[in-house]
């Protein structure tokens, strides 16, 4: 310590009293990746007027440089600016390395533009920041829905699950800040635990081709990341406010970032959102309020050669489930389908009563990276996640107010990734992921566990590569292996154990006999192989790519273990311990043309599954609570094919129009029937007027046209109802899709500078302008109520 | 040097996963709320008692037989309805009291198929809700002519409307907690 003080004093005195300015400083600017000299780099000696551009060999030389600490600022097109501190004590020679790969996702101006990075030959879409901002009051699923080929599977209005080309839940992977989000993703009524307000950058990959993230994302991957923090001395932030008329709610979001020239940074982000009962055109939807709180903190060092980050995020949400949708059995379902809507014409309320869900998610992460000269970059992270899901039903007596489902999922993940990109023509990515997971189902609920206690160990390894043949052609290939070991402790009612015929196949896993129940210890080992191959051709404004992906997914815990009444859906769901992994073979073609006034993207695809796990209706089962439809998970051969397309046309200088379209057919090849709950064909038309020199003014009129789904399986059934002393057969129509609908929307935004610093973005929207009464095929609660009606939304964001 | 972070991360991962491994066997859950048995008790004019119990198919044992209610034509019976949770045979729970306590939130309906029975509601004060509606745990049956048919008993939770204009009972809203069918033989 003493030594440092002396040194400091010494250098200060030296600096003040004996500074001489007669030294030379010469050096060379080199590309870090391939060691090549960078010509025409701008080198600036700070605090002097000296600026020099490097010569063809990347060299520069300053004369008359003063003694002491000096700073060079180095700039090169395609590179990050670098501040290079150097101590001058004599004539000095140095070598400066520049990073030419910018890691930030490109912010593209149109939704649907093809992006590089995660995959080369398969379509990947970066969601425009403006689209994210527009949906700050909603959910991630709402924002993603603007991409052709993405729809939403909803439970009421606030629980929104993204569906990519017909696939969802365990088949869609979500990444939060490079960590695979581990929540109870198997449930169709479980929305991802991600705060929309805090999503800074969102990218979506269709299909399982992002092998570095996982080989089991047969539908696709959604990647959310915090914004990149610049390496400079700055303090900035923003505060956003959303207010919406429907639900009479809103949200507040604020973020503050402090960063330093040396690469240190810290960021805090907090958001809060609260909505009361939503309103369908004619009535309030009782108990549909929701509440969301999120916080994230991160800090670290972002240096050129190495860096690290400590990250923590917290998410808590509470969602009311439409009270009218809470039913007991088939008789209730019949009454619900046939009655006038709504049943409960209550007034507006912010209160969230049972039935409801409450989810808390913690994510803590420690990451480190280091650039390796002439090789590339090595990254590693350790992440810990804890997800607690509580579901509350309407209960009786002492149990009222107690959760019916209480699952606690803890996940540890360690990943290391080596990226080799020193050669401009190819790059290779290889890595290993280790995961350990522990699920605990709290017995204090007093309700049989829907998902058992289990421990899961996963090891994954992958290698992917891109090779740029020439100016036009790029080839891509990748391979991934995943090993999963699952060790569960599951109680079975003896009656259901026998019904599934487990006594013959699995009698050896019975651990204990508890009278009416067996305790069993099922163990599984799954080995999954995934691979991809693709080709891309680029010329001027045209791009075509072809991609083949084979992906494999191990059955999830719900598919293996379900054996009873799924209260929220009023159906009996039965899993099967005999399942093996499902396999997808997907080919997709992506065509894009970007001319001046006209651009289009088209993406036809074909996804052939073997052992596709799906729920199949198996008639009715009688219990003391009445009759319930039984749905069994089965493995079938399936085929999904379709096309997503989007076209933009600039009509006049400030007028732009856009049409996007998605069409999809899903077939169960074994039953020679359609697959259930496939999105209906839909169009999105937009007309935008933009005027940048007019405070960035922008105005959009939108029409969303969802056609009627005609390709659906008919799972309707008859049920005997006692009426006036006689039994009558009543048709229970659970399959017929709702009518087509068109919704009109309006949006306008502008940017003002009312204060000395910063700017204010104002965005105003109206959704469902005509207050249209409609239902959506992918809303699980469509039998009980209509979708929300007109909604006015005001978004204010102040950037400072 | 480069291997230090890697080793560090791996060690961290291993310590964390080993430190929180516990191999405790999960606790058995005997459903607290479930109703497994529905019992009808008949007392005739001569004070003779008959009992019939319907058990949920998941909780039946080998000796279970579908109950068939045997009644005489032209007779009057005092009928009591009870609900039990026998999911844990060591701790049988009578749910009827809970239903009585929450009488404002519960309602019982009866429906007869192919047999004629006149039914009146005969609840004591503990079975009459705040709106003065007898919820139907106790009833009086007057059987008519002989015949075979069915009886469907329902217990409804939180109906939005209870109606006893017809003493069999009708309702809107709510969800079904119990819906069971009994065979009835009215004969000599």
PDB file of N, CA and C in Angstrom, chain A residues 747-784:
ATOM      1  N   UNK A 747     -52.382   3.291 -34.158  1.00  0.00           N
ATOM      2  CA  UNK A 747     -51.239   3.589 -33.316  1.00  0.00           C
ATOM      3  C   UNK A 747     -50.550   4.828 -33.834  1.00  0.00           C
ATOM      4  N   UNK A 748     -50.100   5.679 -32.930  1.00  0.00           N
ATOM      5  CA  UNK A 748     -49.386   6.867 -33.362  1.00  0.00           C
ATOM      6  C   UNK A 748     -48.316   7.197 -32.341  1.00  0.00           C
ATOM      7  N   UNK A 749     -47.157   7.673 -32.818  1.00  0.00           N
ATOM      8  CA  UNK A 749     -46.121   8.023 -31.858  1.00  0.00           C
ATOM      9  C   UNK A 749     -45.301   9.213 -32.346  1.00  0.00           C
ATOM     10  N   UNK A 750     -44.691   9.878 -31.404  1.00  0.00           N
ATOM     11  CA  UNK A 750     -43.813  11.010 -31.727  1.00  0.00           C
ATOM     12  C   UNK A 750     -42.812  11.174 -30.603  1.00  0.00           C
ATOM     13  N   UNK A 751     -41.758  11.927 -30.881  1.00  0.00           N
ATOM     14  CA  UNK A 751     -40.698  12.110 -29.900  1.00  0.00           C
ATOM     15  C   UNK A 751     -40.491  13.607 -29.663  1.00  0.00           C
ATOM     16  N   UNK A 752     -40.542  14.033 -28.425  1.00  0.00           N
ATOM     17  CA  UNK A 752     -40.410  15.457 -28.112  1.00  0.00           C
ATOM     18  C   UNK A 752     -39.192  15.707 -27.231  1.00  0.00           C
ATOM     19  N   UNK A 753     -38.744  16.942 -27.191  1.00  0.00           N
ATOM     20  CA  UNK A 753     -37.647  17.312 -26.310  1.00  0.00           C
ATOM     21  C   UNK A 753     -38.082  18.496 -25.446  1.00  0.00           C
ATOM     22  N   UNK A 754     -38.938  18.235 -24.463  1.00  0.00           N
ATOM     23  CA  UNK A 754     -39.482  19.330 -23.665  1.00  0.00           C
ATOM     24  C   UNK A 754     -38.484  19.878 -22.647  1.00  0.00           C
ATOM     25  N   UNK A 755     -37.454  19.115 -22.354  1.00  0.00           N
ATOM     26  CA  UNK A 755     -36.483  19.578 -21.354  1.00  0.00           C
ATOM     27  C   UNK A 755     -35.124  19.754 -22.009  1.00  0.00           C
ATOM     28  N   UNK A 756     -34.177  20.250 -21.229  1.00  0.00           N
ATOM     29  CA  UNK A 756     -32.850  20.506 -21.771  1.00  0.00           C
ATOM     30  C   UNK A 756     -32.172  19.225 -22.233  1.00  0.00           C
ATOM     31  N   UNK A 757     -32.327  18.183 -21.442  1.00  0.00           N
ATOM     32  CA  UNK A 757     -31.687  16.932 -21.821  1.00  0.00           C
ATOM     33  C   UNK A 757     -32.759  15.866 -22.026  1.00  0.00           C
ATOM     34  N   UNK A 758     -32.375  14.869 -22.755  1.00  0.00           N
ATOM     35  CA  UNK A 758     -33.251  13.720 -22.936  1.00  0.00           C
ATOM     36  C   UNK A 758     -34.386  13.977 -23.903  1.00  0.00           C
ATOM     37  N   UNK A 759     -35.218  12.985 -24.089  1.00  0.00           N
ATOM     38  CA  UNK A 759     -36.367  13.152 -24.960  1.00  0.00           C
ATOM     39  C   UNK A 759     -37.532  12.333 -24.458  1.00  0.00           C
ATOM     40  N   UNK A 760     -38.706  12.725 -24.892  1.00  0.00           N
ATOM     41  CA  UNK A 760     -39.930  12.085 -24.427  1.00  0.00           C
ATOM     42  C   UNK A 760     -40.627  11.419 -25.610  1.00  0.00           C
ATOM     43  N   UNK A 761     -40.825  10.127 -25.513  1.00  0.00           N
ATOM     44  CA  UNK A 761     -41.545   9.411 -26.564  1.00  0.00           C
ATOM     45  C   UNK A 761     -42.990   9.251 -26.125  1.00  0.00           C
ATOM     46  N   UNK A 762     -43.888   9.617 -27.018  1.00  0.00           N
ATOM     47  CA  UNK A 762     -45.306   9.488 -26.702  1.00  0.00           C
ATOM     48  C   UNK A 762     -45.909   8.521 -27.712  1.00  0.00           C
ATOM     49  N   UNK A 763     -46.633   7.540 -27.218  1.00  0.00           N
ATOM     50  CA  UNK A 763     -47.241   6.555 -28.105  1.00  0.00           C
ATOM     51  C   UNK A 763     -48.682   6.354 -27.667  1.00  0.00           C
ATOM     52  N   UNK A 764     -49.570   6.459 -28.628  1.00  0.00           N
ATOM     53  CA  UNK A 764     -50.982   6.297 -28.317  1.00  0.00           C
ATOM     54  C   UNK A 764     -51.561   5.210 -29.215  1.00  0.00           C
ATOM     55  N   UNK A 765     -52.331   4.300 -28.618  1.00  0.00           N
ATOM     56  CA  UNK A 765     -52.906   3.206 -29.402  1.00  0.00           C
ATOM     57  C   UNK A 765     -54.366   2.992 -29.062  1.00  0.00           C
ATOM     58  N   UNK A 766     -55.082   2.483 -30.048  1.00  0.00           N
ATOM     59  CA  UNK A 766     -56.428   1.988 -29.782  1.00  0.00           C
ATOM     60  C   UNK A 766     -56.482   0.575 -30.337  1.00  0.00           C
ATOM     61  N   UNK A 767     -56.849  -0.378 -29.511  1.00  0.00           N
ATOM     62  CA  UNK A 767     -56.996  -1.751 -29.981  1.00  0.00           C
ATOM     63  C   UNK A 767     -58.478  -2.085 -30.072  1.00  0.00           C
ATOM     64  N   UNK A 768     -58.822  -2.919 -31.021  1.00  0.00           N
ATOM     65  CA  UNK A 768     -60.210  -3.313 -31.252  1.00  0.00           C
ATOM     66  C   UNK A 768     -61.127  -2.085 -31.301  1.00  0.00           C
ATOM     67  N   UNK A 769     -60.830  -1.194 -32.248  1.00  0.00           N
ATOM     68  CA  UNK A 769     -61.523   0.088 -32.353  1.00  0.00           C
ATOM     69  C   UNK A 769     -63.042  -0.063 -32.402  1.00  0.00           C
ATOM     70  N   UNK A 770     -63.531  -1.074 -33.143  1.00  0.00           N
ATOM     71  CA  UNK A 770     -64.977  -1.218 -33.331  1.00  0.00           C
ATOM     72  C   UNK A 770     -65.640  -1.972 -32.189  1.00  0.00           C
ATOM     73  N   UNK A 771     -64.867  -2.292 -31.155  1.00  0.00           N
ATOM     74  CA  UNK A 771     -65.407  -3.018 -30.015  1.00  0.00           C
ATOM     75  C   UNK A 771     -66.076  -4.320 -30.485  1.00  0.00           C
ATOM     76  N   UNK A 772     -65.395  -5.017 -31.371  1.00  0.00           N
ATOM     77  CA  UNK A 772     -65.926  -6.237 -31.974  1.00  0.00           C
ATOM     78  C   UNK A 772     -66.018  -7.361 -30.936  1.00  0.00           C
ATOM     79  N   UNK A 773     -67.134  -8.053 -30.993  1.00  0.00           N
ATOM     80  CA  UNK A 773     -67.300  -9.212 -30.113  1.00  0.00           C
ATOM     81  C   UNK A 773     -66.783 -10.431 -30.857  1.00  0.00           C
ATOM     82  N   UNK A 774     -65.775 -11.110 -30.299  1.00  0.00           N
ATOM     83  CA  UNK A 774     -65.194 -12.234 -31.037  1.00  0.00           C
ATOM     84  C   UNK A 774     -64.578 -13.232 -30.076  1.00  0.00           C
ATOM     85  N   UNK A 775     -64.241 -14.376 -30.633  1.00  0.00           N
ATOM     86  CA  UNK A 775     -63.540 -15.393 -29.877  1.00  0.00           C
ATOM     87  C   UNK A 775     -62.393 -15.927 -30.694  1.00  0.00           C
ATOM     88  N   UNK A 776     -61.348 -16.380 -30.008  1.00  0.00           N
ATOM     89  CA  UNK A 776     -60.194 -16.902 -30.721  1.00  0.00           C
ATOM     90  C   UNK A 776     -60.068 -18.394 -30.462  1.00  0.00           C
ATOM     91  N   UNK A 777     -59.739 -19.131 -31.544  1.00  0.00           N
ATOM     92  CA  UNK A 777     -59.650 -20.591 -31.443  1.00  0.00           C
ATOM     93  C   UNK A 777     -58.597 -21.025 -30.426  1.00  0.00           C
ATOM     94  N   UNK A 778     -57.545 -20.222 -30.283  1.00  0.00           N
ATOM     95  CA  UNK A 778     -56.470 -20.621 -29.379  1.00  0.00           C
ATOM     96  C   UNK A 778     -56.641 -20.061 -27.966  1.00  0.00           C
ATOM     97  N   UNK A 779     -57.818 -19.552 -27.647  1.00  0.00           N
ATOM     98  CA  UNK A 779     -58.075 -19.173 -26.260  1.00  0.00           C
ATOM     99  C   UNK A 779     -58.768 -20.351 -25.578  1.00  0.00           C
ATOM    100  N   UNK A 780     -58.106 -20.898 -24.558  1.00  0.00           N
ATOM    101  CA  UNK A 780     -58.631 -22.078 -23.876  1.00  0.00           C
ATOM    102  C   UNK A 780     -59.938 -21.788 -23.144  1.00  0.00           C
ATOM    103  N   UNK A 781     -60.231 -20.523 -22.900  1.00  0.00           N
ATOM    104  CA  UNK A 781     -61.449 -20.182 -22.169  1.00  0.00           C
ATOM    105  C   UNK A 781     -62.533 -19.650 -23.098  1.00  0.00           C
ATOM    106  N   UNK A 782     -62.443 -20.004 -24.379  1.00  0.00           N
ATOM    107  CA  UNK A 782     -63.380 -19.418 -25.340  1.00  0.00           C
ATOM    108  C   UNK A 782     -64.824 -19.866 -25.122  1.00  0.00           C
ATOM    109  N   UNK A 783     -65.050 -20.950 -24.412  1.00  0.00           N
ATOM    110  CA  UNK A 783     -66.422 -21.407 -24.175  1.00  0.00           C
ATOM    111  C   UNK A 783     -67.144 -20.510 -23.181  1.00  0.00           C
ATOM    112  N   UNK A 784     -66.386 -19.753 -22.408  1.00  0.00           N
ATOM    113  CA  UNK A 784     -66.987 -19.093 -21.251  1.00  0.00           C
ATOM    114  C   UNK A 784     -67.191 -17.598 -21.410  1.00  0.00           C
TER     115      UNK A 784
END
